[in-house]
mmCIF file of C-alpha atoms in Angstrom:
data_model
loop_
_atom_site.group_PDB
_atom_site.id
_atom_site.type_symbol
_atom_site.label_atom_id
_atom_site.label_comp_id
_atom_site.label_asym_id
_atom_site.label_seq_id
_atom_site.Cartn_x
_atom_site.Cartn_y
_atom_site.Cartn_z
ATOM 1 C CA UNK A 218 203.280 -98.116 51.099
ATOM 2 C CA UNK A 219 203.606 -94.431 51.184
ATOM 3 C CA UNK A 220 206.939 -94.719 49.068
ATOM 4 C CA UNK A 221 207.704 -91.749 47.007
ATOM 5 C CA UNK A 222 210.685 -92.032 44.352
ATOM 6 C CA UNK A 223 211.635 -89.825 41.650
ATOM 7 C CA UNK A 224 213.118 -90.872 38.420
ATOM 8 C CA UNK A 225 213.769 -94.269 37.064
ATOM 9 C CA UNK A 226 217.603 -94.156 36.248
ATOM 10 C CA UNK A 227 218.459 -96.002 39.521
ATOM 11 C CA UNK A 228 215.909 -98.853 38.772
ATOM 12 C CA UNK A 229 216.549 -100.061 35.338
ATOM 13 C CA UNK A 230 218.562 -98.928 32.429
ATOM 14 C CA UNK A 231 218.441 -99.623 28.678
ATOM 15 C CA UNK A 232 220.667 -99.005 25.752
ATOM 16 C CA UNK A 233 218.738 -96.056 23.915
ATOM 17 C CA UNK A 234 217.566 -96.250 20.319
ATOM 18 C CA UNK A 235 220.413 -94.125 18.684
ATOM 19 C CA UNK A 236 218.129 -93.037 15.851
ATOM 20 C CA UNK A 237 215.448 -91.505 18.219
ATOM 21 C CA UNK A 238 215.788 -87.861 19.190
ATOM 22 C CA UNK A 239 216.916 -87.384 22.947
ATOM 23 C CA UNK A 240 213.985 -86.484 25.248
ATOM 24 C CA UNK A 241 213.880 -86.111 29.003
ATOM 25 C CA UNK A 242 211.641 -88.230 31.146
ATOM 26 C CA UNK A 243 211.097 -87.880 34.756
ATOM 27 C CA UNK A 244 208.949 -90.352 36.831
ATOM 28 C CA UNK A 245 207.398 -89.601 40.143
ATOM 29 C CA UNK A 246 206.411 -92.936 41.925
ATOM 30 C CA UNK A 247 204.104 -93.269 44.737
ATOM 31 C CA UNK A 248 202.978 -96.393 46.519
ATOM 32 C CA UNK A 249 204.220 -100.035 46.670
ATOM 33 C CA UNK A 250 207.068 -101.965 45.353
ATOM 34 C CA UNK A 251 205.030 -102.944 42.389
ATOM 35 C CA UNK A 252 204.681 -99.162 41.350
ATOM 36 C CA UNK A 253 208.499 -98.769 41.467
ATOM 37 C CA UNK A 254 208.777 -101.983 39.162
ATOM 38 C CA UNK A 255 205.988 -100.383 36.747
ATOM 39 C CA UNK A 256 207.829 -97.118 36.767
ATOM 40 C CA UNK A 257 210.834 -98.739 35.583
ATOM 41 C CA UNK A 258 209.116 -100.680 32.838
ATOM 42 C CA UNK A 259 207.471 -97.550 31.440
ATOM 43 C CA UNK A 260 210.951 -96.078 31.165
ATOM 44 C CA UNK A 261 211.788 -99.180 28.985
ATOM 45 C CA UNK A 262 208.707 -98.685 26.916
ATOM 46 C CA UNK A 263 209.572 -95.264 26.271
ATOM 47 C CA UNK A 264 213.318 -95.417 25.677
ATOM 48 C CA UNK A 265 212.872 -96.430 21.977
ATOM 49 C CA UNK A 266 211.418 -93.044 21.418
ATOM 50 C CA UNK A 267 214.336 -91.330 22.693
ATOM 51 C CA UNK A 268 213.229 -90.730 26.285
ATOM 52 C CA UNK A 269 215.915 -90.726 28.785
ATOM 53 C CA UNK A 270 215.573 -90.349 32.630
ATOM 54 C CA UNK A 271 216.385 -87.108 34.544
ATOM 55 C CA UNK A 272 216.377 -86.583 38.158
ATOM 56 C CA UNK A 273 214.066 -83.551 38.393
ATOM 57 C CA UNK A 274 210.865 -82.482 36.469
ATOM 58 C CA UNK A 275 211.950 -78.996 35.663
ATOM 59 C CA UNK A 276 213.618 -79.927 32.457
ATOM 60 C CA UNK A 277 211.600 -82.963 31.475
ATOM 61 C CA UNK A 278 209.807 -83.463 28.162
ATOM 62 C CA UNK A 279 207.619 -85.853 29.935
ATOM 63 C CA UNK A 280 206.462 -86.288 33.460
ATOM 64 C CA UNK A 281 204.749 -89.604 34.530
ATOM 65 C CA UNK A 282 203.111 -89.401 38.017
ATOM 66 C CA UNK A 283 202.620 -93.034 39.040
ATOM 67 C CA UNK A 284 199.854 -93.209 41.741
ATOM 68 C CA UNK A 285 198.734 -95.252 44.430
ATOM 69 C CA UNK A 286 194.982 -95.366 45.483
ATOM 70 C CA UNK A 287 195.526 -97.384 48.910
ATOM 71 C CA UNK A 288 195.871 -94.369 51.167
ATOM 72 C CA UNK A 289 193.157 -91.982 52.447
ATOM 73 C CA UNK A 290 192.873 -88.924 50.207
ATOM 74 C CA UNK A 291 195.091 -90.366 47.485
ATOM 75 C CA UNK A 292 193.252 -88.511 44.673
ATOM 76 C CA UNK A 293 193.517 -85.155 46.640
ATOM 77 C CA UNK A 294 197.379 -85.785 46.868
ATOM 78 C CA UNK A 295 197.600 -86.315 43.099
ATOM 79 C CA UNK A 296 195.828 -83.063 42.260
ATOM 80 C CA UNK A 297 198.122 -81.288 44.692
ATOM 81 C CA UNK A 298 201.158 -82.717 42.848
ATOM 82 C CA UNK A 299 199.578 -81.828 39.449
ATOM 83 C CA UNK A 300 199.275 -78.186 40.488
ATOM 84 C CA UNK A 301 203.053 -78.000 40.995
ATOM 85 C CA UNK A 302 203.640 -79.860 37.741
ATOM 86 C CA UNK A 303 201.205 -77.578 35.787
ATOM 87 C CA UNK A 304 203.657 -74.535 36.592
ATOM 88 C CA UNK A 305 206.472 -76.459 35.066
ATOM 89 C CA UNK A 306 204.557 -77.208 31.911
ATOM 90 C CA UNK A 307 203.387 -73.516 31.756
ATOM 91 C CA UNK A 308 207.005 -72.095 32.252
ATOM 92 C CA UNK A 309 208.299 -74.465 29.598
ATOM 93 C CA UNK A 310 205.654 -73.676 27.134
ATOM 94 C CA UNK A 311 206.548 -69.899 27.716
ATOM 95 C CA UNK A 312 210.096 -70.905 26.618
ATOM 96 C CA UNK A 313 208.809 -72.647 23.416
ATOM 97 C CA UNK A 314 209.246 -76.150 24.894
ATOM 98 C CA UNK A 315 206.647 -78.836 25.409
ATOM 99 C CA UNK A 316 205.865 -81.002 28.521
ATOM 100 C CA UNK A 317 203.616 -83.916 28.386
ATOM 101 C CA UNK A 318 202.065 -84.740 31.763
ATOM 102 C CA UNK A 319 200.926 -88.410 32.203
ATOM 103 C CA UNK A 320 199.039 -89.728 35.296
ATOM 104 C CA UNK A 321 199.496 -93.568 35.648
ATOM 105 C CA UNK A 322 198.730 -96.279 38.107
ATOM 106 C CA UNK A 323 195.821 -96.886 40.538
ATOM 107 C CA UNK A 324 194.384 -93.566 40.958
ATOM 108 C CA UNK A 325 194.376 -93.056 37.116
ATOM 109 C CA UNK A 326 192.455 -96.184 36.889
ATOM 110 C CA UNK A 327 189.805 -95.214 39.530
ATOM 111 C CA UNK A 328 189.397 -91.440 38.757
ATOM 112 C CA UNK A 329 190.549 -91.012 35.013
ATOM 113 C CA UNK A 330 187.526 -88.927 34.178
ATOM 114 C CA UNK A 331 187.630 -86.807 37.372
ATOM 115 C CA UNK A 332 191.385 -86.091 36.682
ATOM 116 C CA UNK A 333 190.744 -84.837 33.104
ATOM 117 C CA UNK A 334 187.926 -82.727 34.263
ATOM 118 C CA UNK A 335 189.846 -81.056 37.110
ATOM 119 C CA UNK A 336 193.154 -80.946 35.322
ATOM 120 C CA UNK A 337 192.460 -80.494 31.722
ATOM 121 C CA UNK A 338 196.249 -79.677 31.220
ATOM 122 C CA UNK A 339 196.979 -83.417 31.726
ATOM 123 C CA UNK A 340 197.856 -85.109 28.512
ATOM 124 C CA UNK A 341 197.646 -88.868 29.164
ATOM 125 C CA UNK A 342 195.758 -90.986 31.720
ATOM 126 C CA UNK A 343 196.602 -94.704 31.848
ATOM 127 C CA UNK A 344 195.690 -97.526 34.317
ATOM 128 C CA UNK A 345 198.364 -99.916 35.472
ATOM 129 C CA UNK A 346 197.369 -102.633 32.982
ATOM 130 C CA UNK A 347 197.840 -100.367 29.806
ATOM 131 C CA UNK A 348 201.249 -98.656 29.921
ATOM 132 C CA UNK A 349 202.648 -101.168 27.297
ATOM 133 C CA UNK A 350 200.568 -98.878 24.922
ATOM 134 C CA UNK A 351 202.510 -95.698 26.055
ATOM 135 C CA UNK A 352 204.290 -95.145 22.837
ATOM 136 C CA UNK A 353 200.900 -95.168 21.051
ATOM 137 C CA UNK A 354 199.240 -92.796 23.680
ATOM 138 C CA UNK A 355 202.184 -90.288 23.169
ATOM 139 C CA UNK A 356 201.582 -90.207 19.452
ATOM 140 C CA UNK A 357 197.904 -89.761 19.706
ATOM 141 C CA UNK A 358 198.187 -87.026 22.143
ATOM 142 C CA UNK A 359 200.811 -85.246 19.852
ATOM 143 C CA UNK A 360 198.472 -85.729 16.843
ATOM 144 C CA UNK A 361 195.286 -84.787 18.313
ATOM 145 C CA UNK A 362 196.251 -82.330 20.710
ATOM 146 C CA UNK A 363 193.587 -83.711 23.160
ATOM 147 C CA UNK A 364 194.023 -85.673 26.259
ATOM 148 C CA UNK A 365 194.197 -89.576 25.931
ATOM 149 C CA UNK A 366 192.773 -91.785 28.521
ATOM 150 C CA UNK A 367 193.245 -95.550 28.690
ATOM 151 C CA UNK A 368 191.599 -97.092 31.740
ATOM 152 C CA UNK A 369 189.817 -100.091 30.228
ATOM 153 C CA UNK A 370 191.456 -103.427 31.377
ATOM 154 C CA UNK A 371 192.788 -104.751 28.003
ATOM 155 C CA UNK A 372 192.260 -108.293 26.879
ATOM 156 C CA UNK A 373 195.917 -108.860 26.226
ATOM 157 C CA UNK A 374 198.394 -109.257 29.014
ATOM 158 C CA UNK A 375 200.747 -106.403 29.281
ATOM 159 C CA UNK A 376 203.792 -108.468 29.994
ATOM 160 C CA UNK A 377 203.402 -110.059 26.465
ATOM 161 C CA UNK A 378 204.015 -106.658 24.856
ATOM 162 C CA UNK A 379 206.775 -105.042 27.000
ATOM 163 C CA UNK A 380 210.515 -104.920 25.773
ATOM 164 C CA UNK A 381 213.014 -106.941 27.778
ATOM 165 C CA UNK A 382 213.953 -105.337 30.957
ATOM 166 C CA UNK A 383 217.497 -104.873 31.925
ATOM 167 C CA UNK A 384 218.515 -105.320 35.410
ATOM 168 C CA UNK A 385 219.930 -102.488 37.540
ATOM 169 C CA UNK A 386 223.266 -101.428 36.367
ATOM 170 C CA UNK A 387 224.232 -99.344 39.586
ATOM 171 C CA UNK A 388 227.297 -100.992 41.070
ATOM 172 C CA UNK A 389 226.519 -102.649 44.309
ATOM 173 C CA UNK A 390 222.874 -102.987 43.634
ATOM 174 C CA UNK A 391 222.308 -106.502 44.581
ATOM 175 C CA UNK A 392 218.635 -106.633 45.052
ATOM 176 C CA UNK A 393 215.611 -106.278 42.511
ATOM 177 C CA UNK A 394 211.936 -106.310 42.381
ATOM 178 C CA UNK A 395 210.309 -108.676 39.827
ATOM 179 C CA UNK A 396 206.420 -108.633 39.421
ATOM 180 C CA UNK A 397 205.226 -112.151 38.589
ATOM 181 C CA UNK A 398 201.440 -111.691 39.484
ATOM 182 C CA UNK A 399 198.789 -108.835 39.540
ATOM 183 C CA UNK A 400 195.277 -108.244 40.441
ATOM 184 C CA UNK A 401 192.978 -110.080 42.944
ATOM 185 C CA UNK A 402 189.925 -112.152 42.937
ATOM 186 C CA UNK A 403 189.239 -111.929 46.771
ATOM 187 C CA UNK A 404 187.230 -108.663 47.015
ATOM 188 C CA UNK A 405 187.871 -107.787 50.684
ATOM 189 C CA UNK A 406 185.507 -105.205 51.634
ATOM 190 C CA UNK A 407 188.188 -102.727 52.498
ATOM 191 C CA UNK A 408 190.367 -103.109 49.289
ATOM 192 C CA UNK A 409 190.277 -101.178 45.993
ATOM 193 C CA UNK A 410 192.721 -103.693 44.377
ATOM 194 C CA UNK A 411 190.211 -105.764 42.376
ATOM 195 C CA UNK A 412 188.929 -102.443 40.776
ATOM 196 C CA UNK A 413 192.315 -100.820 40.105
ATOM 197 C CA UNK A 414 194.439 -103.753 39.157
ATOM 198 C CA UNK A 415 191.802 -106.161 37.820
ATOM 199 C CA UNK A 416 191.426 -110.063 38.082
ATOM 200 C CA UNK A 417 194.311 -112.153 39.154
ATOM 201 C CA UNK A 418 196.823 -112.744 36.254
ATOM 202 C CA UNK A 419 200.115 -114.348 36.295
ATOM 203 C CA UNK A 420 203.087 -113.888 33.970
ATOM 204 C CA UNK A 421 204.385 -117.055 32.018
ATOM 205 C CA UNK A 422 207.274 -119.029 33.609
ATOM 206 C CA UNK A 423 209.479 -118.399 30.828
ATOM 207 C CA UNK A 424 209.014 -114.650 31.063
ATOM 208 C CA UNK A 425 209.825 -114.506 34.935
ATOM 209 C CA UNK A 426 212.779 -116.868 34.585
ATOM 210 C CA UNK A 427 214.214 -114.856 31.592
ATOM 211 C CA UNK A 428 214.047 -111.683 33.450
ATOM 212 C CA UNK A 429 215.531 -113.151 36.552
ATOM 213 C CA UNK A 430 218.459 -114.499 34.480
ATOM 214 C CA UNK A 431 219.183 -111.059 33.298
ATOM 215 C CA UNK A 432 219.026 -109.684 36.678
ATOM 216 C CA UNK A 433 221.380 -112.401 37.965
ATOM 217 C CA UNK A 434 223.907 -111.954 35.094
ATOM 218 C CA UNK A 435 224.077 -108.249 36.086
ATOM 219 C CA UNK A 436 224.995 -108.911 39.576
ATOM 220 C CA UNK A 437 221.539 -109.031 41.322
ATOM 221 C CA UNK A 438 221.810 -111.758 44.132
ATOM 222 C CA UNK A 439 218.372 -111.214 45.768
ATOM 223 C CA UNK A 440 214.792 -111.016 43.886
ATOM 224 C CA UNK A 441 211.751 -110.043 45.492
ATOM 225 C CA UNK A 442 208.820 -111.581 43.607
ATOM 226 C CA UNK A 443 205.972 -109.168 43.622
ATOM 227 C CA UNK A 444 202.052 -109.605 43.479
ATOM 228 C CA UNK A 445 198.963 -108.448 45.080
ATOM 229 C CA UNK A 446 198.354 -111.971 45.923
ATOM 230 C CA UNK A 447 201.826 -113.461 44.972
ATOM 231 C CA UNK A 448 201.261 -117.013 46.519
ATOM 232 C CA UNK A 449 198.051 -117.180 44.013
ATOM 233 C CA UNK A 450 200.809 -117.356 41.252
ATOM 234 C CA UNK A 451 199.464 -119.735 38.500
ATOM 235 C CA UNK A 452 201.907 -119.011 35.518
ATOM 236 C CA UNK A 453 202.009 -121.181 32.328
ATOM 237 C CA UNK A 454 205.018 -123.352 32.501
ATOM 238 C CA UNK A 455 207.235 -124.287 29.484
ATOM 239 C CA UNK A 456 205.649 -127.688 29.376
ATOM 240 C CA UNK A 457 202.166 -126.205 29.106
ATOM 241 C CA UNK A 458 201.129 -126.962 32.552
ATOM 242 C CA UNK A 459 200.332 -124.534 35.288
ATOM 243 C CA UNK A 460 203.159 -123.695 37.723
ATOM 244 C CA UNK A 461 202.494 -122.447 41.376
ATOM 245 C CA UNK A 462 204.692 -120.334 43.331
ATOM 246 C CA UNK A 463 206.505 -123.291 44.890
ATOM 247 C CA UNK A 464 207.347 -124.764 41.506
ATOM 248 C CA UNK A 465 208.548 -121.295 40.234
ATOM 249 C CA UNK A 466 210.855 -120.778 43.431
ATOM 250 C CA UNK A 467 212.603 -124.058 42.958
ATOM 251 C CA UNK A 468 213.155 -123.060 39.228
ATOM 252 C CA UNK A 469 214.594 -119.616 40.246
ATOM 253 C CA UNK A 470 216.843 -121.186 42.853
ATOM 254 C CA UNK A 471 218.519 -122.958 39.961
ATOM 255 C CA UNK A 472 219.606 -119.734 38.307
ATOM 256 C CA UNK A 473 223.481 -119.263 38.987
ATOM 257 C CA UNK A 474 224.295 -116.412 41.197
ATOM 258 C CA UNK A 475 220.757 -115.861 42.606
ATOM 259 C CA UNK A 476 221.013 -116.638 46.257
ATOM 260 C CA UNK A 477 218.054 -115.086 47.840
ATOM 261 C CA UNK A 478 214.440 -115.224 47.068
ATOM 262 C CA UNK A 479 211.630 -113.245 48.703
ATOM 263 C CA UNK A 480 207.939 -112.672 48.018
ATOM 264 C CA UNK A 481 205.188 -110.371 48.921
ATOM 265 C CA UNK A 482 202.225 -109.938 49.661
ATOM 266 C CA UNK A 483 200.546 -113.397 50.542
ATOM 267 C CA UNK A 484 197.128 -114.159 51.369
ATOM 268 C CA UNK A 485 196.399 -116.885 54.119
ATOM 269 C CA UNK A 486 194.066 -118.755 51.901
ATOM 270 C CA UNK A 487 196.877 -119.299 49.167
ATOM 271 C CA UNK A 488 199.408 -120.755 51.664
ATOM 272 C CA UNK A 489 199.406 -124.281 50.622
ATOM 273 C CA UNK A 490 201.446 -127.291 52.144
ATOM 274 C CA UNK A 491 203.953 -127.278 49.211
ATOM 275 C CA UNK A 492 204.750 -123.565 49.781
ATOM 276 C CA UNK A 493 205.087 -124.282 53.633
ATOM 277 C CA UNK A 494 207.393 -127.246 52.890
ATOM 278 C CA UNK A 495 209.384 -124.942 50.496
ATOM 279 C CA UNK A 496 210.136 -122.535 53.278
ATOM 280 C CA UNK A 497 211.709 -125.752 55.148
ATOM 281 C CA UNK A 498 213.587 -127.335 52.255
ATOM 282 C CA UNK A 499 214.546 -124.445 49.943
ATOM 283 C CA UNK A 500 217.790 -122.611 51.357
ATOM 284 C CA UNK A 501 217.427 -119.831 48.859
ATOM 285 C CA UNK A 502 213.885 -118.803 50.173
ATOM 286 C CA UNK A 503 214.290 -116.469 52.840
ATOM 287 C CA UNK A 504 213.094 -117.090 56.440
ATOM 288 C CA UNK A 505 210.666 -114.272 56.096
ATOM 289 C CA UNK A 506 206.955 -114.027 55.271
ATOM 290 C CA UNK A 507 204.482 -111.144 55.137
ATOM 291 C CA UNK A 508 201.008 -112.816 55.890
ATOM 292 C CA UNK A 509 198.192 -110.191 56.628
ATOM 293 C CA UNK A 510 195.663 -111.320 58.983
ATOM 294 C CA UNK A 511 193.739 -107.902 59.351
ATOM 295 C CA UNK A 512 191.758 -108.752 62.483
ATOM 296 C CA UNK A 513 191.591 -111.266 65.058
ATOM 297 C CA UNK A 514 187.598 -111.196 65.322
ATOM 298 C CA UNK A 515 185.889 -113.806 63.412
ATOM 299 C CA UNK A 516 182.891 -111.415 63.002
ATOM 300 C CA UNK A 517 185.100 -108.729 61.542
ATOM 301 C CA UNK A 518 186.807 -111.283 59.300
ATOM 302 C CA UNK A 519 183.462 -112.116 57.827
ATOM 303 C CA UNK A 520 182.536 -108.535 57.393
ATOM 304 C CA UNK A 521 185.857 -108.010 55.570
ATOM 305 C CA UNK A 522 185.117 -111.018 53.343
ATOM 306 C CA UNK A 523 188.609 -112.558 54.273
ATOM 307 C CA UNK A 524 187.520 -116.146 53.859
ATOM 308 C CA UNK A 525 189.396 -117.387 56.986
ATOM 309 C CA UNK A 526 189.032 -117.434 60.701
ATOM 310 C CA UNK A 527 191.423 -116.368 63.432
ATOM 311 C CA UNK A 528 191.965 -119.929 64.465
ATOM 312 C CA UNK A 529 192.660 -120.963 60.732
ATOM 313 C CA UNK A 530 195.301 -118.065 60.809
ATOM 314 C CA UNK A 531 196.833 -119.359 64.009
ATOM 315 C CA UNK A 532 196.947 -122.785 62.783
ATOM 316 C CA UNK A 533 198.646 -121.690 59.667
ATOM 317 C CA UNK A 534 201.332 -119.885 61.799
ATOM 318 C CA UNK A 535 201.861 -123.043 63.748
ATOM 319 C CA UNK A 536 202.513 -125.141 60.601
ATOM 320 C CA UNK A 537 204.894 -122.410 59.378
ATOM 321 C CA UNK A 538 206.815 -122.582 62.301
ATOM 322 C CA UNK A 539 206.931 -126.188 62.592
ATOM 323 C CA UNK A 540 208.294 -126.195 58.934
ATOM 324 C CA UNK A 541 210.672 -123.346 59.630
ATOM 325 C CA UNK A 542 211.177 -122.417 63.422
ATOM 326 C CA UNK A 543 213.274 -119.280 62.831
ATOM 327 C CA UNK A 544 210.709 -117.740 60.316
ATOM 328 C CA UNK A 545 210.188 -114.338 60.825
ATOM 329 C CA UNK A 546 206.611 -113.016 60.375
ATOM 330 C CA UNK A 547 205.116 -109.633 59.649
ATOM 331 C CA UNK A 548 201.478 -108.831 59.192
ATOM 332 C CA UNK A 549 198.720 -106.330 58.499
ATOM 333 C CA UNK A 550 195.915 -105.181 60.849
ATOM 334 C CA UNK A 551 192.971 -102.856 60.423
ATOM 335 C CA UNK A 552 191.414 -101.304 63.275
ATOM 336 C CA UNK A 553 188.105 -99.207 63.184
ATOM 337 C CA UNK A 554 186.439 -101.476 60.447
ATOM 338 C CA UNK A 555 182.723 -100.490 60.212
ATOM 339 C CA UNK A 556 180.705 -102.320 62.919
ATOM 340 C CA UNK A 557 183.814 -103.037 64.865
ATOM 341 C CA UNK A 558 183.132 -103.273 68.653
ATOM 342 C CA UNK A 559 185.601 -103.102 71.733
ATOM 343 C CA UNK A 560 185.305 -106.762 71.986
ATOM 344 C CA UNK A 561 186.555 -107.149 68.318
ATOM 345 C CA UNK A 562 189.323 -104.807 68.875
ATOM 346 C CA UNK A 563 190.390 -106.759 71.960
ATOM 347 C CA UNK A 564 190.289 -110.064 69.919
ATOM 348 C CA UNK A 565 192.734 -108.406 67.452
ATOM 349 C CA UNK A 566 195.022 -107.332 70.401
ATOM 350 C CA UNK A 567 194.842 -110.691 71.979
#
């Protein structure tokens, strides 16, 4: 979290459409690893229109601000950045050049109409599930001269409409992110994800494996599987059955050249026996797990709607340690949840 990256050139590249005019694209990315992945895929979607990545926004024909809604005052940070981008747009307009400004990601999903009201110079507002429609949005914005907003959750899954993603081409880039699951059905009291990313949805096994193979062929040796609840993965397998994360991990481990597999972020409720056993039996699965607990107080865990107790979390850790004694664990903790007492805080510290 809190990550800010500019441009997409170092993430993924594709061969440009030689028939399309060359345009400059600059992407500013805030937030999690999934946003980094999404920014790269937006570059893939726009490349057939002639857009090529540039390192700074000053000369960009299109600027995408890919936002995160997790942090406090996230929307205000977006408007502050948009104020700087407006100056670039006005300067280029005075020089006879057009700049399209798009706001994408979770702030766009949650605050779409507010963005257009406070920053009417923004041309496109799109949620994280609709960026496969970017070429259409660009065309509509150019034709109508009005802002385009796409924040409804589409019935189709965006991954079915994205072009093939090429793996990073930068020499020595041996790691890559790969989104396999999005959304959440847990509705924790403190979390906005179900409202910005939608319900839990998983990519098909075939789609994931194909992208992983392309990554491995380009030199990637370690893949981090991404999802809001990645261990809730339930993608359709090539045989028509539903595969879980364990089944997928074993299939990924068979890809030549791919030697390390990680995944994040996990929910305690979705850590099943098969996945625990995979940490013991699958050498390619790295001995690391990020498993948020959020609180050590059962009363606060209930208020958070976490669906597990502190003892159930401890038992899960014991089972993981029994399967993989050298497993490294990290977690998330929230203090100051509404209603938390000193006793609740001490239970978390304990």
